[in-house]
XYZ file of C-alpha atoms in Angstrom:
591
model
C 12.567 4.344 -36.251
C 9.208 4.889 -34.652
C 6.378 6.467 -37.162
C 5.411 9.810 -35.699
C 1.625 9.056 -35.259
C 3.641 6.452 -32.960
C 5.799 9.238 -31.211
C 3.026 11.630 -30.669
C 0.814 8.923 -28.789
C 4.148 8.603 -26.335
C 3.658 12.742 -25.858
C -0.178 12.466 -25.535
C 0.921 10.124 -22.760
C 3.917 12.586 -21.044
C 1.348 15.319 -20.971
C -1.132 13.215 -19.021
C 1.200 13.543 -16.072
C 1.405 17.002 -16.687
C 4.200 19.570 -16.828
C 4.983 18.822 -12.976
C 7.414 15.382 -12.594
C 10.436 16.246 -15.134
C 12.381 13.492 -13.419
C 8.736 11.843 -14.758
C 8.890 12.726 -17.867
C 12.603 12.193 -19.205
C 11.776 8.368 -18.296
C 8.021 7.726 -19.599
C 9.883 8.876 -23.361
C 12.586 7.465 -22.894
C 10.959 4.067 -22.034
C 7.502 4.825 -23.442
C 9.314 4.934 -26.785
C 11.388 1.568 -25.981
C 8.119 -0.275 -25.458
C 7.523 1.390 -28.512
C 10.123 0.247 -30.667
C 9.102 -3.473 -29.409
C 4.887 -3.127 -29.605
C 4.905 -2.116 -33.003
C 7.998 -3.954 -34.839
C 10.500 -0.475 -35.521
C 13.842 -1.353 -38.048
C 15.749 -3.615 -34.854
C 15.575 -6.563 -38.032
C 17.411 -5.753 -41.342
C 15.252 -4.951 -43.748
C 14.395 -8.342 -46.214
C 14.517 -8.183 -49.852
C 11.765 -9.712 -52.373
C 13.623 -12.194 -52.678
C 14.603 -13.606 -48.793
C 11.220 -12.025 -47.806
C 9.706 -14.595 -50.024
C 11.922 -17.464 -49.143
C 10.727 -15.919 -45.453
C 7.121 -17.193 -46.268
C 6.727 -19.802 -47.661
C 9.586 -21.687 -45.040
C 8.898 -19.679 -41.952
C 5.476 -19.848 -40.954
C 4.537 -16.571 -38.386
C 4.300 -17.482 -34.245
C 1.640 -18.132 -32.632
C 0.865 -14.728 -29.754
C 1.413 -16.708 -26.444
C -1.587 -16.769 -24.593
C -2.880 -13.910 -22.037
C -4.486 -14.073 -18.666
C -8.396 -11.549 -19.791
C -8.004 -10.191 -16.103
C -6.219 -8.895 -13.659
C -6.894 -8.549 -10.214
C -4.453 -6.954 -7.426
C -5.497 -7.399 -3.917
C -3.438 -5.725 -0.588
C -4.295 -6.605 2.819
C -3.512 -3.820 4.539
C -1.082 -3.899 6.880
C -1.620 -8.432 6.978
C 1.212 -9.709 8.999
C 3.010 -12.732 6.466
C 2.863 -15.009 9.809
C -0.964 -14.909 10.226
C -1.022 -17.055 7.401
C 0.873 -19.568 8.853
C -0.714 -19.647 12.258
C -3.891 -19.274 11.202
C -4.084 -21.368 8.078
C -5.908 -24.202 9.164
C -9.700 -22.503 10.004
C -9.253 -21.037 6.928
C -11.894 -22.163 4.192
C -12.185 -19.137 1.087
C -10.465 -17.409 -0.628
C -7.511 -17.476 1.623
C -6.938 -20.724 1.652
C -7.278 -21.299 -2.544
C -4.400 -19.605 -2.942
C -2.595 -21.004 -0.362
C -4.096 -24.524 -1.938
C -3.982 -23.186 -5.828
C -1.551 -20.689 -6.447
C 2.125 -19.622 -5.071
C 2.806 -18.998 -1.459
C 6.118 -16.875 -0.826
C 6.655 -17.391 2.715
C 10.076 -15.447 3.107
C 8.328 -12.195 1.496
C 9.398 -9.108 3.083
C 9.409 -4.880 1.733
C 13.622 -4.441 2.297
C 13.090 -1.175 3.332
C 12.493 0.835 6.372
C 8.680 2.921 5.817
C 6.841 0.430 5.524
C 3.955 2.889 5.427
C 0.416 1.623 3.868
C 0.778 4.238 0.538
C 4.592 3.382 0.404
C 2.913 -0.302 0.447
C 0.560 0.013 -2.216
C 2.792 2.217 -4.522
C 5.847 -0.768 -4.464
C 3.713 -3.161 -5.177
C 1.986 -0.721 -8.056
C 4.824 0.390 -10.009
C 7.450 -3.075 -9.292
C 9.714 -0.297 -7.503
C 11.101 1.163 -3.833
C 10.234 4.193 -2.502
C 14.231 5.922 -4.072
C 12.805 5.226 -6.795
C 8.589 5.837 -6.571
C 9.288 9.097 -4.746
C 5.968 7.344 -1.505
C 7.797 7.318 1.330
C 5.380 7.998 4.131
C 1.259 8.421 3.760
C 2.766 12.124 4.064
C 5.707 13.999 4.638
C 6.811 18.059 5.467
C 6.560 19.815 2.532
C 9.812 21.815 1.868
C 8.092 24.044 0.050
C 4.381 25.447 1.895
C 6.294 24.006 4.756
C 3.401 21.464 6.403
C 2.118 18.273 6.407
C 1.524 17.256 2.800
C -1.157 13.639 2.277
C 0.802 11.847 -0.270
C -1.690 12.188 -2.243
C -2.756 15.831 -2.555
C -3.629 17.188 -6.101
C -3.419 21.091 -5.462
C -5.042 21.159 -9.173
C -8.188 18.095 -8.315
C -11.228 17.719 -7.374
C -12.886 15.024 -5.502
C -16.106 14.087 -6.516
C -19.014 12.149 -4.185
C -21.728 9.742 -5.794
C -25.042 9.420 -3.934
C -25.348 12.847 -3.025
C -22.153 12.570 -0.957
C -19.725 15.689 -0.505
C -16.302 15.232 -2.886
C -13.697 17.099 -0.177
C -9.885 18.895 -1.136
C -8.742 16.624 -4.459
C -6.369 13.524 -4.797
C -4.966 12.019 -7.851
C -0.978 10.031 -8.100
C 0.690 13.009 -9.115
C 3.570 12.564 -6.932
C 3.814 9.386 -7.934
C 6.782 9.266 -10.125
C 6.308 6.070 -11.962
C 3.232 4.144 -13.983
C 1.085 2.179 -12.204
C 0.968 -0.938 -13.735
C -2.183 -0.676 -14.374
C -1.492 2.377 -16.354
C 1.247 0.344 -18.211
C -0.412 -2.065 -19.162
C -3.595 0.163 -21.016
C -0.746 1.409 -22.480
C 0.863 0.013 -24.161
C -2.413 -2.586 -25.013
C -3.674 0.840 -27.025
C -6.143 1.669 -24.348
C -8.008 -1.859 -24.182
C -7.880 -2.272 -20.085
C -10.235 -0.706 -18.106
C -8.447 0.154 -15.212
C -10.708 -0.317 -11.897
C -9.925 -0.129 -8.205
C -11.599 0.113 -4.938
C -10.147 0.855 -0.849
C -11.709 2.707 2.024
C -8.524 4.242 1.521
C -8.242 7.516 -0.840
C -4.085 6.819 -1.020
C -4.685 2.396 -1.538
C -7.629 2.567 -4.978
C -5.226 5.589 -6.522
C -2.263 4.227 -5.902
C -2.731 0.792 -7.368
C -3.974 2.482 -10.250
C -2.115 5.056 -10.516
C -2.435 8.348 -12.473
C -5.920 7.644 -15.285
C -7.768 5.179 -14.500
C -11.586 3.962 -15.358
C -12.799 3.755 -11.301
C -11.195 5.241 -8.827
C -13.579 4.847 -6.116
C -12.513 5.094 -2.250
C -14.894 6.134 0.389
C -15.247 9.478 2.712
C -17.161 9.437 6.085
C -20.214 7.058 5.962
C -20.199 7.265 1.319
C -18.551 7.092 -1.798
C -15.925 9.200 -3.806
C -13.972 9.633 -6.448
C -11.187 12.739 -7.877
C -11.915 14.791 -11.395
C -8.412 13.075 -12.472
C -10.533 9.837 -13.196
C -14.503 9.041 -14.760
C -16.996 9.007 -12.399
C -17.951 5.344 -12.331
C -22.387 4.922 -13.216
C -21.937 1.617 -11.979
C -20.570 3.157 -8.864
C -23.030 5.953 -8.241
C -25.634 3.119 -8.878
C -24.504 0.671 -6.479
C -23.952 3.296 -3.763
C -27.672 4.403 -3.893
C -28.551 1.164 -3.840
C -27.097 0.019 -1.553
C -25.511 2.758 2.169
C -23.104 2.241 3.819
C -25.693 3.243 6.464
C -27.483 0.338 6.066
C -25.347 -1.922 8.122
C -26.220 0.951 11.252
C -27.691 -1.947 14.647
C -25.482 -4.902 13.148
C -23.137 -6.951 15.449
C -19.643 -8.605 14.443
C -19.785 -11.547 16.843
C -17.299 -14.718 17.507
C -17.826 -16.821 13.348
C -15.978 -19.815 15.606
C -16.302 -21.343 19.082
C -14.486 -20.121 21.256
C -11.332 -22.278 21.907
C -10.604 -21.429 18.711
C -8.909 -18.872 19.376
C -5.590 -18.050 20.087
C -5.717 -14.945 22.712
C -7.213 -13.699 25.352
C -10.426 -12.228 25.666
C -9.650 -9.009 25.928
C -6.503 -7.931 23.934
C -4.009 -6.327 26.099
C -2.951 -2.706 26.251
C -5.462 -2.796 22.708
C -7.677 1.016 22.364
C -11.089 0.229 20.784
C -13.220 2.394 18.601
C -15.646 5.350 20.210
C -18.808 2.982 21.644
C -16.951 -0.357 21.817
C -16.117 -2.417 24.585
C -12.668 -4.171 24.729
C -14.256 -7.321 24.392
C -16.543 -9.119 21.531
C -19.941 -8.791 20.675
C -19.039 -5.562 18.230
C -21.870 -3.817 18.121
C -22.281 -0.816 14.942
C -25.234 1.240 16.966
C -21.861 4.237 17.014
C -21.101 6.698 20.700
C -24.590 7.243 20.742
C -26.492 3.875 20.221
C -29.579 5.849 18.542
C -31.908 4.822 15.952
C -29.117 7.060 12.787
C -25.604 6.686 12.562
C -23.366 8.907 13.767
C -19.267 9.692 13.079
C -19.104 6.958 15.483
C -20.919 4.801 13.856
C -18.891 4.978 10.715
C -15.564 4.237 12.059
C -16.847 1.506 13.684
C -17.999 0.270 10.064
C -14.444 0.673 9.135
C -12.778 -1.884 11.203
C -14.964 -3.826 11.314
C -16.121 -7.062 8.515
C -18.954 -5.130 6.944
C -16.811 -3.360 4.901
C -14.645 -5.871 3.607
C -17.727 -7.427 2.771
C -19.374 -3.951 1.715
C -15.760 -3.990 -1.365
C -16.077 -7.542 -2.110
C -19.766 -6.734 -3.192
C -19.071 -3.293 -5.292
C -15.862 -4.988 -6.494
C -18.561 -8.287 -7.646
C -20.808 -5.563 -8.905
C -18.010 -3.746 -11.450
C -17.113 -6.081 -12.830
C -20.297 -7.307 -14.076
C -20.607 -3.757 -15.165
C -17.964 -2.811 -17.312
C -17.543 -6.653 -18.611
C -14.172 -7.211 -16.582
C -12.349 -10.052 -18.601
C -14.340 -9.698 -21.574
C -12.966 -7.169 -23.360
C -10.378 -6.788 -25.421
C -7.384 -6.480 -23.758
C -6.409 -7.452 -20.183
C -8.767 -5.751 -17.807
C -7.640 -5.054 -13.974
C -9.193 -4.908 -10.352
C -7.917 -3.765 -7.603
C -9.463 -4.401 -4.292
C -7.428 -3.001 -1.253
C -8.931 -4.187 1.907
C -8.535 -1.879 5.011
C -10.078 -3.569 7.307
C -7.592 -5.324 8.904
C -5.162 -2.019 9.209
C -8.205 -0.883 11.216
C -8.260 -3.726 13.496
C -4.651 -4.014 13.935
C -3.733 -0.650 15.428
C -7.057 -0.811 17.843
C -6.310 -4.075 19.073
C -2.645 -5.528 18.211
C -2.053 -8.183 16.358
C -2.334 -10.148 19.336
C -6.489 -10.102 19.543
C -9.332 -11.701 18.865
C -10.498 -9.273 16.241
C -7.034 -9.767 13.787
C -7.335 -13.783 13.609
C -11.723 -12.902 13.053
C -11.476 -10.389 10.443
C -9.078 -12.627 8.985
C -12.006 -15.856 9.394
C -13.867 -13.427 7.456
C -12.060 -11.688 4.510
C -11.583 -15.134 4.242
C -14.906 -16.659 3.084
C -15.628 -13.070 0.958
C -12.811 -13.723 -1.118
C -14.069 -16.806 -1.965
C -17.214 -15.055 -2.939
C -15.815 -13.671 -5.095
C -12.834 -15.823 -6.643
C -16.802 -18.030 -7.336
C -17.519 -14.808 -8.982
C -14.881 -14.169 -11.124
C -15.054 -17.928 -11.623
C -19.053 -17.288 -12.866
C -17.984 -13.738 -14.988
C -14.836 -14.385 -15.872
C -14.249 -18.077 -16.137
C -11.218 -19.934 -13.660
C -7.960 -20.095 -15.138
C -9.023 -17.461 -17.046
C -7.786 -14.441 -14.461
C -4.507 -13.839 -12.569
C -5.250 -12.857 -8.630
C -1.706 -11.627 -6.480
C -2.080 -11.444 -3.267
C -0.246 -8.542 -0.382
C 0.140 -6.397 2.230
C 1.105 -2.980 2.607
C 2.831 -3.730 5.286
C 3.155 -5.334 9.195
C 2.636 -4.123 12.334
C 4.158 -3.968 16.219
C 2.845 -5.698 18.643
C 0.953 -3.799 21.109
C 4.522 -2.715 23.708
C 2.313 -3.260 26.956
C 1.484 -6.085 25.397
C 4.893 -7.159 24.605
C 5.939 -6.302 28.158
C 4.107 -8.985 29.662
C 6.879 -10.906 28.916
C 9.747 -8.796 30.299
C 10.202 -7.829 26.735
C 12.607 -4.733 25.835
C 9.458 -2.349 24.454
C 8.415 1.163 24.793
C 7.197 3.986 23.413
C 9.242 5.985 22.039
C 7.243 9.829 23.040
C 8.482 12.124 19.678
C 6.777 15.419 21.316
C 9.115 14.824 24.210
C 12.294 13.926 21.450
C 11.357 17.029 20.248
C 11.712 18.762 22.670
C 15.602 17.829 23.905
C 16.269 18.658 20.452
C 14.854 22.393 19.859
C 16.878 22.711 23.665
C 20.549 20.840 22.704
C 20.646 23.422 19.521
C 19.316 26.374 21.916
C 23.398 27.427 22.766
C 24.342 27.728 18.548
C 21.691 30.401 17.592
C 19.812 28.455 15.246
C 16.188 30.411 16.114
C 13.175 29.409 17.162
C 12.637 26.295 16.877
C 14.417 24.408 14.696
C 12.686 22.091 13.483
C 9.999 21.857 11.462
C 8.004 18.564 12.062
C 9.291 15.296 12.990
C 6.959 13.482 10.740
C 7.480 9.275 11.503
C 11.119 8.903 11.957
C 12.380 11.507 9.734
C 13.536 14.972 11.135
C 12.871 17.942 8.855
C 14.475 21.416 10.209
C 14.035 24.977 9.553
C 14.613 26.558 6.270
C 18.695 26.294 6.152
C 19.108 25.584 9.451
C 19.853 21.736 8.654
C 23.205 23.451 6.220
C 24.115 25.091 8.877
C 24.137 22.175 10.772
C 26.807 20.748 8.504
C 29.697 23.595 8.898
C 29.400 23.197 13.200
C 30.510 20.466 13.663
C 29.781 20.928 17.960
C 25.394 21.669 17.176
C 25.382 18.894 15.240
C 27.043 16.897 17.297
C 24.787 18.412 20.870
C 21.418 17.674 18.276
C 22.292 13.872 17.215
C 23.493 13.669 20.985
C 19.727 14.239 23.000
C 18.076 12.140 20.167
C 20.078 9.167 20.744
C 20.449 10.218 24.515
C 15.953 9.100 24.147
C 14.738 6.480 25.731
C 13.768 3.974 22.865
C 16.157 5.661 20.164
C 19.193 3.630 19.171
C 20.322 4.788 16.452
C 20.162 8.244 13.970
C 21.039 8.446 10.047
C 21.584 11.697 8.489
C 20.561 12.403 5.007
C 23.608 12.922 3.392
C 23.989 9.234 5.044
C 21.302 7.890 2.470
C 21.540 9.107 -0.824
C 22.229 7.098 -2.815
C 21.518 3.543 -1.463
C 24.848 3.551 -0.542
C 25.802 0.005 0.115
C 26.506 -1.346 3.459
C 26.825 -3.543 5.561
C 24.392 -2.344 8.263
C 20.496 -3.559 6.607
C 18.611 -1.046 8.562
C 21.305 1.736 6.663
C 19.873 -0.877 3.775
C 16.416 0.061 4.595
C 16.054 3.641 5.130
C 17.907 4.282 2.544
C 16.034 2.643 0.201
C 13.048 4.669 1.527
C 15.546 8.298 0.829
C 13.795 10.609 -1.758
C 15.348 13.686 -2.728
C 13.613 16.314 -1.529
C 11.157 14.977 -0.200
C 12.439 12.982 3.030
C 13.766 14.225 5.927
C 16.802 15.584 7.499
C 17.688 13.347 10.355
C 16.286 9.931 10.602
C 15.334 7.786 13.858
C 15.768 4.343 14.068
C 14.125 2.914 17.684
C 14.495 0.145 19.077
C 12.935 -3.448 18.244
C 9.521 -3.715 19.487
C 9.301 0.586 20.107
C 6.595 2.161 18.567
C 6.947 5.630 18.244
C 4.235 8.008 19.103
C 2.987 11.284 18.020
C 0.159 11.970 20.411
C 0.895 15.428 22.837
C 2.337 15.568 25.937
C -0.542 15.092 28.812
C -2.865 12.755 26.309
C -3.862 9.496 26.034
C -2.713 7.949 22.479
C -6.601 7.200 20.412
C -4.476 4.003 19.575
C -2.997 0.453 20.117
C -0.052 0.015 17.925
C 1.174 0.544 14.642
C 4.034 0.325 11.916
C 6.565 1.230 9.414
C 10.005 1.104 11.319
C 12.540 -1.195 9.471
C 11.628 -4.818 12.228
C 10.475 -7.694 10.695
C 6.946 -7.523 11.701
C 6.641 -4.752 9.523
C 8.355 -6.307 6.246
C 7.052 -9.523 6.203
C 4.201 -9.482 4.431
C 2.400 -12.557 2.609
C 3.417 -12.636 -1.083
C 0.082 -15.540 -3.441
C -0.716 -15.845 -7.024
C -2.908 -17.536 -8.544
C -4.552 -18.771 -11.761
C -3.040 -17.922 -15.264
C -0.097 -18.522 -15.441
C 1.010 -19.630 -12.239
C 2.667 -22.132 -11.351
C 1.080 -23.753 -7.494
C 3.743 -24.323 -4.988
C 5.834 -23.463 -1.724
C 8.561 -21.424 -2.781
C 10.715 -20.406 -0.631
C 13.590 -18.202 0.123
C 13.993 -14.247 -1.706
C 11.387 -11.989 -2.462
C 9.373 -8.749 -1.790
C 5.981 -7.324 -2.847
C 8.228 -5.449 -5.322
C 8.430 -8.702 -7.646
C 4.475 -8.509 -7.932
C 4.256 -5.844 -11.002
C 7.260 -7.174 -12.857
C 5.714 -10.695 -12.571
C 1.929 -9.601 -13.474
C 3.779 -7.609 -16.547
C 5.786 -11.071 -17.685
C 2.351 -12.601 -17.724
C 0.622 -9.792 -19.821
C 3.625 -9.365 -22.183
C 4.662 -5.567 -20.680
C 7.222 -3.783 -20.167
C 8.272 -1.776 -16.255
C 10.499 0.958 -15.980
C 11.546 -0.239 -12.444
C 14.782 -2.746 -12.213
C 13.640 -2.777 -8.839
C 11.411 -5.336 -8.934
C 11.858 -8.557 -9.877
C 9.858 -11.426 -12.189
C 9.270 -14.919 -10.023
C 10.338 -17.083 -12.101
C 9.677 -19.835 -9.828
C 6.619 -19.415 -9.447
C 5.264 -18.759 -14.071
C 3.977 -22.097 -15.385
C 6.099 -23.701 -18.003
C 4.620 -23.823 -21.461
């Protein structure tokens, strides 16, 4: 039996999720009880008599507890394609190179689903589950109850709190994430000894890495830093943000780090769309739109799209290690950093740009500094690092067209208009379509149920969608439910992204190298390229492990970022709920 005190701890943990996720609460109670049965030594073995116990004491020595890391470091490089390691490794000399040379590299790693977006990828890495399980199906989706778009972290009961005089706006938390993160499982299963600290420019990255509760969860908002009322305010973040305001980077210039002959691509990325106030060629000055004497909104956008933001995050993370003594406490501490600038640069300039090549050179140096700091403060070999990315990116379509590829822009507003017109004869009301969000079509209330009962109307709307340039195929929600066994890789990837109640009614699959774009008709798009598909350029990302318990080497074969959390859990001696990911056993050192 599990004692009543342990049951109380389980119910207290479940209570953190409130009444907002019954599926989660049912899992938590059953899963946590199973874990407690192991941790508390609940009697799975037959009771011993006093005689047998005495014999046992004389003849059997107690097994030693296995060694564990003192600190887990999770690094996510937003939009870092897997092929960047192959292409640019020779130009790196810092932390990225150290990860490859001293760690375990999985060069074939890829996401098995279609919803390759930031919130989805971070939640997958953090929980070891796929979106069909953890429920974070997109950065934002159409909420059928409120009939409006909601972001993956928007929490109506939370209030964001600013640091260093910044006013928080709105409220965010992980309450929509249906599973605990690895970090919070680590904290729970070590009886609270773990400290959980995460940083990013994006709320959806910092929050999903940390989970539902943590010690410090920090992200950028405009020119400052914020957290949520759900988490604790961290004095060291207040001190760092006060002493090192972002505006100190105003006036700096991002110049090429290497000789010009070292760059693979043209001086100007074809089809790129630079941030306001920048040209399409180096150097890039951080002086905002007007190039005046004070930072403006354009400056902060430029800063986020520059290597200086990565450097800031690195140094803030180091300050957290020092202030909290991470890696020196009673438990296994957790540090998560998601570097967002590669994503901003990739959206603006595309993967075939000098900007992408250079921002990675600079990140390599930052990570080298971070690892050196951890070597000194925690001890080389006392911490384990996992690095991956949340998704990749499609090349800029205009750039692909230069080489004669079938590439283009799938204009979603135009697609929605054509689908609406196709439904006009069937008297379903206007608008029949509530929203097209990414690849997902959400119909107005009751419309989809009527379509399922009217084959002619369903055929009309699907034919209209398939006739739109750039559309390859289309799936209905019922074709994706329960992740059916299928020979179609695309259908399988779409099904792994499907979560009932949150996902759409119809799912558009674009043609390869066609960018899905929501820009209204008559306007130029404000970015170069994007992601969010089941194609390999969006799914293929690096997985790099290094440090405690890791066997260095290059490991080919299937791997997914959902494998990271189970692998870290194995090294830390804890249990996770999901079985979507698996332990990367080949990379765990044999003792």
